[in-house]
Every structure is written in structure tokens, then in C-alpha cells.
mmCIF file of C-alpha atoms in Angstrom:
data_model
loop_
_atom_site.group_PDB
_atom_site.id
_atom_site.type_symbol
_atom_site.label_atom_id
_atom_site.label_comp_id
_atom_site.label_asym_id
_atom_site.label_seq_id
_atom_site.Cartn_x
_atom_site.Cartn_y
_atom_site.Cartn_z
ATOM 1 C CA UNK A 1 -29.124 7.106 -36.935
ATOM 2 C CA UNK A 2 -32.207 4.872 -36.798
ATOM 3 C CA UNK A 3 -36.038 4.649 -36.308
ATOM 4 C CA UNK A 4 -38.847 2.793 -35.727
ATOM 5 C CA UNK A 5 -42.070 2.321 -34.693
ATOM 6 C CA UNK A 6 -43.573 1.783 -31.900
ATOM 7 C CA UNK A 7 -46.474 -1.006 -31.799
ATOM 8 C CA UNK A 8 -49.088 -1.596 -29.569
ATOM 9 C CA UNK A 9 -48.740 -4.558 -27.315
ATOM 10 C CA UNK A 10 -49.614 -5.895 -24.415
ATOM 11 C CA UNK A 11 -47.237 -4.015 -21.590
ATOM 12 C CA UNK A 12 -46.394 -4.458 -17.788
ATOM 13 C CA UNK A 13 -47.683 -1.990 -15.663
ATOM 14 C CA UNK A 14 -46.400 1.170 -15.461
ATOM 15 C CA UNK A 15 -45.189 2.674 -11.928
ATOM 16 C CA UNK A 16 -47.622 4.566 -10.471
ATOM 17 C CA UNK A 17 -45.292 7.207 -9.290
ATOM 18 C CA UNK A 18 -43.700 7.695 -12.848
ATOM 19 C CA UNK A 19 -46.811 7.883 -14.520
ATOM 20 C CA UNK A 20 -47.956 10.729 -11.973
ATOM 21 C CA UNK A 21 -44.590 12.353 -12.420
ATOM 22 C CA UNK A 22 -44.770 12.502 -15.875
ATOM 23 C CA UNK A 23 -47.973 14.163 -15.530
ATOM 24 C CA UNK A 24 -47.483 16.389 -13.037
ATOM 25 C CA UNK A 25 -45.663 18.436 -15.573
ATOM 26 C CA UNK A 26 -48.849 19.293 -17.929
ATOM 27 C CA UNK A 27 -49.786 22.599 -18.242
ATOM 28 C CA UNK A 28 -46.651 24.032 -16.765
ATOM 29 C CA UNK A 29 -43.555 25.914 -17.564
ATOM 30 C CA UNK A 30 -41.583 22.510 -16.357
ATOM 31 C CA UNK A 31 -42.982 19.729 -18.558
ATOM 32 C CA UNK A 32 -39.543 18.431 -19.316
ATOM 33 C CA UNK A 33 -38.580 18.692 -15.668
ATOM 34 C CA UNK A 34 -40.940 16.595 -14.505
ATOM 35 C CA UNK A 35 -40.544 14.072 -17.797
ATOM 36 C CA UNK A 36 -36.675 14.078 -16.813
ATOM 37 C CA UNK A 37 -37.062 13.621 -13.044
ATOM 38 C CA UNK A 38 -39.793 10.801 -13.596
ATOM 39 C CA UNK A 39 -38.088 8.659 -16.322
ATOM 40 C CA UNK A 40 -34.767 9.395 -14.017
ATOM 41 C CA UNK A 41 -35.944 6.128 -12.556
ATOM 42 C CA UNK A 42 -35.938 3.804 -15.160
ATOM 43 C CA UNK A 43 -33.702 5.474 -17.565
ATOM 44 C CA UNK A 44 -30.591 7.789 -16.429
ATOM 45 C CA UNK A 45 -30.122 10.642 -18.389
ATOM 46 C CA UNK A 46 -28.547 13.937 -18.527
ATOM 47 C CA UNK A 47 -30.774 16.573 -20.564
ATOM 48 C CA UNK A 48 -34.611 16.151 -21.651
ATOM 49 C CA UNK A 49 -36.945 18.156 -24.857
ATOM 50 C CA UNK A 50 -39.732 18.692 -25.360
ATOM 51 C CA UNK A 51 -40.404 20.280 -29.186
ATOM 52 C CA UNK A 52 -43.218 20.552 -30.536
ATOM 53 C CA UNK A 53 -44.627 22.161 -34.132
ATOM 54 C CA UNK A 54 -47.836 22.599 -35.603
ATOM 55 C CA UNK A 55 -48.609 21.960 -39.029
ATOM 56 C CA UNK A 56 -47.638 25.092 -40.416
ATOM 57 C CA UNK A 57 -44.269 24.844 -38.697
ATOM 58 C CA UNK A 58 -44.479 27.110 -36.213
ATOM 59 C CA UNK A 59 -43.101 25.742 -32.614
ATOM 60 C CA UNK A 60 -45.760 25.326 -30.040
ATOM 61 C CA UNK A 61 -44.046 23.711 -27.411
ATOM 62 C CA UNK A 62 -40.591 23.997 -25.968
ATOM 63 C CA UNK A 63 -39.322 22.677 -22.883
ATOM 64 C CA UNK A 64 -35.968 21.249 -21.339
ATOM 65 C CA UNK A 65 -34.393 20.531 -18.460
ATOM 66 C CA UNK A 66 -31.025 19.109 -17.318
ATOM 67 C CA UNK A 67 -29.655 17.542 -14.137
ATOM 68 C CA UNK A 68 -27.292 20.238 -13.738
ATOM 69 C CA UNK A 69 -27.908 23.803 -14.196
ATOM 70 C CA UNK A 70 -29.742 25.681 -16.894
ATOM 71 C CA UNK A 71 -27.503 24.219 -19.784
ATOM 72 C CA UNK A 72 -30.694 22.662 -22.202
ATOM 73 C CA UNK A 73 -32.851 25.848 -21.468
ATOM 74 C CA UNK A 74 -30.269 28.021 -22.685
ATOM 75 C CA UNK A 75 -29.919 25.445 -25.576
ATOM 76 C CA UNK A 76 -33.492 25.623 -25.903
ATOM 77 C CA UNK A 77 -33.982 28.643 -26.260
ATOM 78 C CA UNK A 78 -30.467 29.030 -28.727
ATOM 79 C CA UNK A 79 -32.561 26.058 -31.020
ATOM 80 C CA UNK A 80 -36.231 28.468 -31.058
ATOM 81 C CA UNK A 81 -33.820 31.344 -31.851
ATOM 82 C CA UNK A 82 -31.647 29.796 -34.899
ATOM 83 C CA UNK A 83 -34.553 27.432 -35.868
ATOM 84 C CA UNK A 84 -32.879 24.517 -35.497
ATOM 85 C CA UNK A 85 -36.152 22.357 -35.421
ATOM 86 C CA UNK A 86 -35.499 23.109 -39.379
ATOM 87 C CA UNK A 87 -32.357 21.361 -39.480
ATOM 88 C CA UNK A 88 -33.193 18.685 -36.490
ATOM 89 C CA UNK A 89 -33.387 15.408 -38.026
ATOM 90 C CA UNK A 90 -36.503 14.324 -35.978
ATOM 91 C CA UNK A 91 -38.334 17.007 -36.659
ATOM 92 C CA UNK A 92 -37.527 17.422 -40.718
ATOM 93 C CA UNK A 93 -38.048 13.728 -40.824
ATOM 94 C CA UNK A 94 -41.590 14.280 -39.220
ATOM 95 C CA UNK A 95 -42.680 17.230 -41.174
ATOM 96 C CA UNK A 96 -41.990 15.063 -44.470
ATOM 97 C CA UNK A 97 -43.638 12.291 -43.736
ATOM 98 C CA UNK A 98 -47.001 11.741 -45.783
ATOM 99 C CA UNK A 99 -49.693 12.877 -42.923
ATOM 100 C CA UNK A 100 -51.388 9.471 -41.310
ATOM 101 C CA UNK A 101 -54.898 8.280 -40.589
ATOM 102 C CA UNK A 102 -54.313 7.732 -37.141
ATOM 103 C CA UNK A 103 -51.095 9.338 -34.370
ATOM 104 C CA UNK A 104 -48.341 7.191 -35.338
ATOM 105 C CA UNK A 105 -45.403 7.078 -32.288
ATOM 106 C CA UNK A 106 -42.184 6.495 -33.575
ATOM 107 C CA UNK A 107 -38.765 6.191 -31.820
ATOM 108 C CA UNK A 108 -35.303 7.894 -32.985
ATOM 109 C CA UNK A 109 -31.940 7.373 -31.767
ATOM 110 C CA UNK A 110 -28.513 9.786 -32.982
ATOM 111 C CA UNK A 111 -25.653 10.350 -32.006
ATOM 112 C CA UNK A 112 -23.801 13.636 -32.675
ATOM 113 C CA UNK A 113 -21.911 12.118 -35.325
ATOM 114 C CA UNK A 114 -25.224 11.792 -37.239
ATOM 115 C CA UNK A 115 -25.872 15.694 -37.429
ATOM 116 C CA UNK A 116 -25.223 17.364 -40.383
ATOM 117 C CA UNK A 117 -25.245 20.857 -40.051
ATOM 118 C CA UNK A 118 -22.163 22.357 -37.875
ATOM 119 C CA UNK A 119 -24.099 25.106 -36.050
ATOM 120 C CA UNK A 120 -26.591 22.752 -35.063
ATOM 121 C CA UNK A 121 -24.345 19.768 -34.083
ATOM 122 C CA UNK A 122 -22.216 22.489 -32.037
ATOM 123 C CA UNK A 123 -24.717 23.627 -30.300
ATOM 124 C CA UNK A 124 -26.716 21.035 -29.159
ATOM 125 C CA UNK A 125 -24.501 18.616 -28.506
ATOM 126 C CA UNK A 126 -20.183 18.951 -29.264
ATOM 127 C CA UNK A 127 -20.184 22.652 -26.914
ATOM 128 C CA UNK A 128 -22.194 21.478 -24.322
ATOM 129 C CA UNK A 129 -21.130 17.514 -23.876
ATOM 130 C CA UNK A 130 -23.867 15.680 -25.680
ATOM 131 C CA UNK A 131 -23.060 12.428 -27.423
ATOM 132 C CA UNK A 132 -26.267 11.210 -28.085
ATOM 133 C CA UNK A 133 -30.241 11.442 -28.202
ATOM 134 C CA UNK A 134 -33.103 8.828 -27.754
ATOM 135 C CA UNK A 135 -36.777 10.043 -28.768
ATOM 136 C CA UNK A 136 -40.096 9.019 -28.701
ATOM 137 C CA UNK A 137 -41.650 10.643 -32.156
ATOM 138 C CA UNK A 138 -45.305 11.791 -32.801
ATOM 139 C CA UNK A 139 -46.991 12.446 -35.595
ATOM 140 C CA UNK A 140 -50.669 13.578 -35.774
ATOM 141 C CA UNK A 141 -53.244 13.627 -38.310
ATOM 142 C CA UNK A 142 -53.579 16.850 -38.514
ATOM 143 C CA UNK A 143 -50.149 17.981 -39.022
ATOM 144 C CA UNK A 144 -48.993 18.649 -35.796
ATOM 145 C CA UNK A 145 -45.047 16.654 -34.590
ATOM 146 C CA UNK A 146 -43.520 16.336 -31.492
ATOM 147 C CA UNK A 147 -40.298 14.878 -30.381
ATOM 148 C CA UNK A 148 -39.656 13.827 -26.296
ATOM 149 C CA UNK A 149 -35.890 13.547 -26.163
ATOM 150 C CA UNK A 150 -33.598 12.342 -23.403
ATOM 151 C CA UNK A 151 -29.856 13.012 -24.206
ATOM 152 C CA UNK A 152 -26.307 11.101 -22.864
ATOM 153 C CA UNK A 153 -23.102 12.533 -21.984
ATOM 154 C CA UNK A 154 -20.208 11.839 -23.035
ATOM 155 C CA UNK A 155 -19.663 10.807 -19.351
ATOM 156 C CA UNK A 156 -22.392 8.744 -19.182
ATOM 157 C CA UNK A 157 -22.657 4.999 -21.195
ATOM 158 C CA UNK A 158 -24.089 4.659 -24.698
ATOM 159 C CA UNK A 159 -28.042 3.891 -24.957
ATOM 160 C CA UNK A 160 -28.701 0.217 -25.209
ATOM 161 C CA UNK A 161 -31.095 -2.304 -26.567
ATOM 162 C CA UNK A 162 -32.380 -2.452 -22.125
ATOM 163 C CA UNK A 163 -32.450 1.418 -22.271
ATOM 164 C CA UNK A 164 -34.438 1.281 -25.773
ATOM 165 C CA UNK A 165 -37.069 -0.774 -24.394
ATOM 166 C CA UNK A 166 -37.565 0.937 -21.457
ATOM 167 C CA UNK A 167 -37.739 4.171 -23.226
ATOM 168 C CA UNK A 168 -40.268 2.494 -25.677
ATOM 169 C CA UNK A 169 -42.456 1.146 -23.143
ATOM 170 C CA UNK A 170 -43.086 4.705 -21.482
ATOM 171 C CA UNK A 171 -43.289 6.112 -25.418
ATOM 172 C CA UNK A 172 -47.206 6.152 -24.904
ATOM 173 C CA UNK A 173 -47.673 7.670 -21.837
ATOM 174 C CA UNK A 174 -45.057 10.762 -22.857
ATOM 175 C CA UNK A 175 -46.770 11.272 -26.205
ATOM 176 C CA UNK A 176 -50.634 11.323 -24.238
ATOM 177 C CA UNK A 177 -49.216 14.222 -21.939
ATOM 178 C CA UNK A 178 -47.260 15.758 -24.042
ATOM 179 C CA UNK A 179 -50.789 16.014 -26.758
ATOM 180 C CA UNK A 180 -52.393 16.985 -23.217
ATOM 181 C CA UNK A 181 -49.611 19.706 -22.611
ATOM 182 C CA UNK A 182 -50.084 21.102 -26.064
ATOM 183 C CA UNK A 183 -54.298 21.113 -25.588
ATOM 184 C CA UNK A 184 -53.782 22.889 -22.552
ATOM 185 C CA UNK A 185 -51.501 25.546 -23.652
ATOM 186 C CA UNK A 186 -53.376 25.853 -26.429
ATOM 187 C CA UNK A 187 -56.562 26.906 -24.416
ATOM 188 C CA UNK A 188 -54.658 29.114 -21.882
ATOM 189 C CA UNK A 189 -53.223 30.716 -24.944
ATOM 190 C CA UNK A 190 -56.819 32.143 -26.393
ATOM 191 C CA UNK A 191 -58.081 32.654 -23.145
ATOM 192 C CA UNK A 192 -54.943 35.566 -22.766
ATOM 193 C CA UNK A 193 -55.173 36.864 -26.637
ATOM 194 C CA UNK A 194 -57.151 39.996 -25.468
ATOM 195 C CA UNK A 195 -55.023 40.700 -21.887
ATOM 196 C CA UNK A 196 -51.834 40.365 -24.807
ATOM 197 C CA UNK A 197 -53.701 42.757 -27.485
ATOM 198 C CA UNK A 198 -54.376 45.224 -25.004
ATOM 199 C CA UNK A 199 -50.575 44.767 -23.280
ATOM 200 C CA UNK A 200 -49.538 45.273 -27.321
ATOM 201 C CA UNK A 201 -50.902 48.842 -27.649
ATOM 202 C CA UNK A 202 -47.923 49.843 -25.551
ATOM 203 C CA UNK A 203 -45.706 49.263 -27.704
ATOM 204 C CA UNK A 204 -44.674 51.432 -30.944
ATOM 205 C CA UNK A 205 -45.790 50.677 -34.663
ATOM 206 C CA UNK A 206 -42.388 49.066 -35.524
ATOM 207 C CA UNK A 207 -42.370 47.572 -32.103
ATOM 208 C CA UNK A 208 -45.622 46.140 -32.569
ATOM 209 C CA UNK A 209 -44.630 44.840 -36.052
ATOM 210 C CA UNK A 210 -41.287 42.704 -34.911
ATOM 211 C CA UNK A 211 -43.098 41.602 -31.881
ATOM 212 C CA UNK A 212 -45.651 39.877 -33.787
ATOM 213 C CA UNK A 213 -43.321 37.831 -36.453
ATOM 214 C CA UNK A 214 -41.454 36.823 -32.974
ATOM 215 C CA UNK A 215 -45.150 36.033 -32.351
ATOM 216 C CA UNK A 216 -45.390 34.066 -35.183
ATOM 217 C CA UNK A 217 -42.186 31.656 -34.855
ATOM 218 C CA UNK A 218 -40.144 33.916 -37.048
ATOM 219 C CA UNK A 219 -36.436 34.216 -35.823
ATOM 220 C CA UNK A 220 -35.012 38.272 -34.984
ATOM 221 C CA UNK A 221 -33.566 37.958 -38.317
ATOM 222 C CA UNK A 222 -36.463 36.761 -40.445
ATOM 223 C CA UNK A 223 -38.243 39.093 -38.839
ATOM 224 C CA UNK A 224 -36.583 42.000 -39.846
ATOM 225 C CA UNK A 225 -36.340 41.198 -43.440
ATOM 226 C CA UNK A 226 -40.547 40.745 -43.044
ATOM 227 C CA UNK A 227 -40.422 44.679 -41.579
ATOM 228 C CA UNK A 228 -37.728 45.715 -43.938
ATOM 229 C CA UNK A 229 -34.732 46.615 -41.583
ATOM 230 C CA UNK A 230 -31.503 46.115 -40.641
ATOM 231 C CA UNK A 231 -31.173 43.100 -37.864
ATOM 232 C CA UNK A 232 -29.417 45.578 -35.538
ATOM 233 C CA UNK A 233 -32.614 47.507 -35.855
ATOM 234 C CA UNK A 234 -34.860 45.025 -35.061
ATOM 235 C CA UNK A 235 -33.006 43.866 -32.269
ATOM 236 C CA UNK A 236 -33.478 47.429 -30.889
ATOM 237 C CA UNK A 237 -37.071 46.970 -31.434
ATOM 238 C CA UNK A 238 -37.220 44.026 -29.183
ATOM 239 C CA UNK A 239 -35.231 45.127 -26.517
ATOM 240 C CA UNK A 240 -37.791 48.031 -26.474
ATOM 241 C CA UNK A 241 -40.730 46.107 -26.474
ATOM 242 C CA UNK A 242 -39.273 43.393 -23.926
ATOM 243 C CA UNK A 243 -38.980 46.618 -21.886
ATOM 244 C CA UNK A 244 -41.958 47.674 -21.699
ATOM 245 C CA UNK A 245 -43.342 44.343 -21.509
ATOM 246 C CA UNK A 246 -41.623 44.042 -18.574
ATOM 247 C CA UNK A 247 -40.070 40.541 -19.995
ATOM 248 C CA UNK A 248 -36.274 39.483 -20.756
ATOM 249 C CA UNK A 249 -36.706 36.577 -22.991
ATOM 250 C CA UNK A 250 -38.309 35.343 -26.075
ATOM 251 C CA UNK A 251 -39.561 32.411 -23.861
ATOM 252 C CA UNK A 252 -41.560 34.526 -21.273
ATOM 253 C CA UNK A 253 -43.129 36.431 -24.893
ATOM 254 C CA UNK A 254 -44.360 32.767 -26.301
ATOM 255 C CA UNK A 255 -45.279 31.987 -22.967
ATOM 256 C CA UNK A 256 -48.141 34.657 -22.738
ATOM 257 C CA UNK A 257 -48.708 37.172 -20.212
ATOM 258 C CA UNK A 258 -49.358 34.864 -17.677
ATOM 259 C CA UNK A 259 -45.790 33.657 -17.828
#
């Protein structure tokens, strides 16, 4: 496992149709699609992230993509659910760092090897054929961390000092749109916080109360020891609500109701 950071320097143009790829993505549901599919040209990969937290630790921003299938959504969504970004060394390593003047862009490569806790190392990379993850690291003033990450197979070759660089020399432009993603969201978010409030008053009491620690970045289970229930109940809860809701997943709830 290492880091570093990244400096500014004097850098060779960018391709145009990267740079428009990887913005194309901003203020959509497929930010790490279009992040994957862009840096696809200079850097072949199999999965891409996109986490990011706020400064109270509650995830703002999650989206991944793969080359094949649904596999990182699924894992994405398994990493909101178990809070992984707790046990993620990127983002524990960000959230402990003393909080900077100015953004400071980092980047992070692991390997499976280098992951600690079993659930998390299982899931994210041993069950579904991960070997290893590069990252470009950001870490605002005001408290807010977010981690672009492009992961390997184990079919694919191991990142190298070339694939470092080129990684590195894209590091700025991922970490402006993914800050622009996050501004963006943000906004869309208040604009729907009365359409949601009024969508809420469907719901029960004790629907109303799990919904809004789900709400709040709190896993099913944390949730229910907030409300004071059995897990199995507050599942029930959230099938309920998710019901009338007319959603199936914990990402279309974070997304808003115009998901």
C-alpha cells in the first residue's frame, strides 16, 4: 500500500475528448460510467468509484461502473449498506488527516492483500476478481473526501509506474468534476427537500422514522438500534416504505425523488 501526492506541474495537454468524457458524467446517475469509459483510453481498467463523504461522515456520492455487467453497482451499493467507507483504507486515511488550508489531491494504490478487514476484502475485491485499486484522493478544507478509483483484475496486468503517471496526470481534472458532481447534487438535492417531505407523509410513524436514519447514512441495522427494534423489524419498515415510495433500492432513496 502506498501514497502520495500529487504536485502541480507543468502538464501536456489533455485530450479533448477525455476531458469532455469525463465531464459528461456530472450531474448524473453515471458519473463513474463516463470516468471509466473516458480514462478507458489511456488507462485499461475493469471497475471504477466514485465515494464521496462529507465532513460529518455521511456518504454523498456513490457511483461505479464496470466493463461487464452490474458487478461494482451491486458492490456499491453492498459497501453504502455495510459501511465499508469506515473500514476503506482511502477513506479512513482521509478522514484522519489534520484538515488543510487548501484541496490537497493525493494518489493511493492497494492491492487486496493490503485490506484488513475480511468482509471488506471479500467483498470488494477476492468474490468478485479484484486484485488491485489505483486512486486519485481529495481532501477539502472543509472536511469533505473523495476517492476516484479504477480497479484491475486478476486477468488483467498489475498497475505500473506508465499507468501511475497517466492516472496522475488526469488526477486534476477527475477531482474538479467530481467537486462539480458533488455541487450539483448538492443543489438538486434542496431544490427536491419539499417534493420528498411531502412524498414522506405517506409513510407510517415508524416508517417515517427508519427512512430518515437511511436518510441520514445510517446502515438498516444502525438504524434500528436508533428506533429501538429488532433488525427484522426495521427491514419490514423499509420494504414498506420502498413500497409506497414506489422505489426498490436504497440508491434510488439517496438519489431523491427525481431518481
Amino acid at each position: 500500500m502506498k501514497r502520495w501526492p500529487v504536485h502541480e506541474a507543468d502538464q501536456t495537454p489533455l485530450s479533448p475528448a477525455l476531458v469532455s468524457g469525463v465531464l459528461a458524467g456530472i450531474g448524473t446517475s453515471h458519473l463513474a460510467a463516463s470516468y471509466l469509459s473516458a480514462m478507458h483510453r489511456v488507462l485499461p481498467v475493469t471497475f471504477c468509484t466514485v465515494f464521496a463523504a462529507s465532513a460529518s461522515g455521511r456518504i454523498e456520492t456513490v457511483s461505479a461502473a464496470s466493463t461487464y455487467g452490474n458487478t461494482a453497482e451491486r458492490t456499491a451499493e453492498r459497501y453504502v449498506a455495510e459501511r465499508f467507507d469506515l473500514l476503506d483504507p482511502n477513506m479512513a486515511w482521509l478522514a484522519a488527516r489534520k484538515l488543510p488550508k487548501r484541496a490537497q489531491l493525493w494518489m493511493g494504490h492497494h492491492t487486496a492483500e493490503d485490506v484488513a478487514d475480511p468482509a471488506f476484502r471479500a467483498a470488494c475485491y477476492t468474490d468478485v476478481g479484484i486484485r488491485e485499486r489505483a486512486s486519485v484522493l481529495l481532501l477539502l478544507p472543509t472536511g469533505q473526501r473523495a476517492a476516484v478509483s479504477f480497479y484491475r483484475s486478476l486477468a488483467q496486468p498489475d498497475f505500473d509506474e506508465g499507468d501511475f503517471a497517466r492516472l496522475e496526470a488526469h488526477a486534476q481534472l477527475l477531482a474538479d468534476a467530481t467537486i462539480a458532481h458533488a455541487r450539483s447534487t448538492a443543489a438538486r438535492h434542496e431544490a427536491a427537500e419539499p417534493l420528498l417531505a411531502s412524498r414522506l407523509l405517506v409513510l407510517s410513524l415508524r416508517e417515517r422514522e427508519v427512512i430518515g436514519h437511511l436518510l441520514a447514512g445510517k446502515t438498516a441495522k444502525e438504524a434500528a438500534r436508533a428506533v429501538g427494534i429488532e433488525l427484522t423489524t426495521a427491514r419490514t419498515h423499509q420494504y414498506r416504505a420502498f413500497r409506497r415510495l414506489g422505489i426498490k433500492t436504497l440508491k434510488e432513496l439517496l438519489r431523491g425523488p427525481h431518481a
